[in-house]
Amino acid sequence: MKIIKKSSFYLVVSFLLVMGLSLTAYAQIEGQDTLFQISTIDALLQGLYDGDITVGQLLDHGNFGLGTFHDLDGEMVILDGVAYQVKSTGEVKEVSDIVKTPFAVATYFDEDKSAVFKGVKDIEELKKELTELLPSKNIFYAIKIEGEFKHVKTRSVPKQSKPYPKLAKIAATQPTFDFYNTKGTLVGFWSPYYVNGINVPKFHLHFINEDRTGGGHLLECQLKRGEVQIDYSSGFQLILPHSNSFRKIKLNEESGEDLEDVEE
Ligand SMILES: [Zn+2]
């Protein structure tokens, strides 16, 4: 009787131990960063600018990110849990939770690796140096660079009305902004090549200046000094729009060339 009790005691202990271990393992997986994305880059390229979820809902899935707004009304930058809208006039404002977005990516930023960059002459050199920091080309990364810049060039997109033109057509006439000797933050992502069609492969970076009065989609930059933080993300959650327009839009067309025109 005593022996049985003892063995059942051990059974219970080992059961609890196994439970505890698997809960810890689960907690670790849960704790790993996940990129949360609304819609696909191809849908945006094809002109799907109908907002689908609200900025408030997006902020439930991350405190860091980028995207655009309903009617393609400017560039989105999410930093420290605040969503900013860089309008095509260059004006920046904090966005209310009820504004909708047709395309956005967000994550809870959690630094896994850091570095200091000094004297980076242009965006190509920046991308090259960042790429060297990535331990694999097969997962996602959120990238944050707080820096002093000699020059930053950005663009924003003007608000559209229906029927929406394709993004490449708008990008050809987009307003650009130059900032000289400015402090600010680059906010963005590096995505693996296999996301082609869903997200932007490799780099997609937005900028917001320190006093939150300027920013946009990054086109060029010259960095004096930057604190680089990289967040490794093995999780990816894609939410497709619920709208009829998404269901009807043609996404089987080749849009790789459009993406090159728009994002580079
Ligand atoms: Zn962008």
mmCIF file of N, CA, C and O in Angstrom, residues 8 21 50 57 68 123 159 166 192 221:
data_model
loop_
_atom_site.group_PDB
_atom_site.id
_atom_site.type_symbol
_atom_site.label_atom_id
_atom_site.label_comp_id
_atom_site.label_asym_id
_atom_site.label_seq_id
_atom_site.Cartn_x
_atom_site.Cartn_y
_atom_site.Cartn_z
ATOM 1 N N SER A 8 2.427 6.525 -6.883
ATOM 2 C CA SER A 8 1.472 7.497 -7.440
ATOM 3 C C SER A 8 1.918 8.921 -7.127
ATOM 4 O O SER A 8 1.707 9.834 -7.927
ATOM 5 N N LEU A 21 6.940 21.770 -17.860
ATOM 6 C CA LEU A 21 7.903 21.954 -18.946
ATOM 7 C C LEU A 21 7.202 22.331 -20.237
ATOM 8 O O LEU A 21 7.625 23.229 -20.938
ATOM 9 N N ASP A 50 -9.333 50.174 -49.623
ATOM 10 C CA ASP A 50 -10.425 50.191 -48.644
ATOM 11 C C ASP A 50 -9.888 49.719 -47.298
ATOM 12 O O ASP A 50 -9.353 48.615 -47.197
ATOM 13 N N GLN A 57 -7.487 48.186 -33.539
ATOM 14 C CA GLN A 57 -7.340 46.718 -33.600
ATOM 15 C C GLN A 57 -5.897 46.330 -33.929
ATOM 16 O O GLN A 57 -5.361 45.379 -33.379
ATOM 17 N N THR A 68 -0.348 51.819 -44.399
ATOM 18 C CA THR A 68 -1.003 53.001 -44.959
ATOM 19 C C THR A 68 -2.429 53.053 -44.411
ATOM 20 O O THR A 68 -2.783 52.257 -43.539
ATOM 21 N N ILE A 123 21.532 54.585 -48.683
ATOM 22 C CA ILE A 123 20.592 53.526 -48.289
ATOM 23 C C ILE A 123 21.127 52.149 -48.682
ATOM 24 O O ILE A 123 20.894 51.158 -47.975
ATOM 25 N N LYS A 159 -4.109 60.933 -50.757
ATOM 26 C CA LYS A 159 -5.414 60.299 -50.597
ATOM 27 C C LYS A 159 -6.090 60.088 -51.948
ATOM 28 O O LYS A 159 -6.088 60.986 -52.786
ATOM 29 N N LYS A 166 -4.076 52.033 -59.737
ATOM 30 C CA LYS A 166 -3.071 51.118 -59.191
ATOM 31 C C LYS A 166 -1.963 51.935 -58.518
ATOM 32 O O LYS A 166 -1.702 53.088 -58.878
ATOM 33 N N PRO A 192 11.617 37.578 -45.714
ATOM 34 C CA PRO A 192 12.296 36.617 -46.601
ATOM 35 C C PRO A 192 11.774 36.706 -48.034
ATOM 36 O O PRO A 192 10.673 37.196 -48.283
ATOM 37 N N CYS A 221 18.880 57.685 -47.480
ATOM 38 C CA CYS A 221 19.358 58.263 -46.223
ATOM 39 C C CYS A 221 20.870 58.193 -46.112
ATOM 40 O O CYS A 221 21.515 57.336 -46.708
#
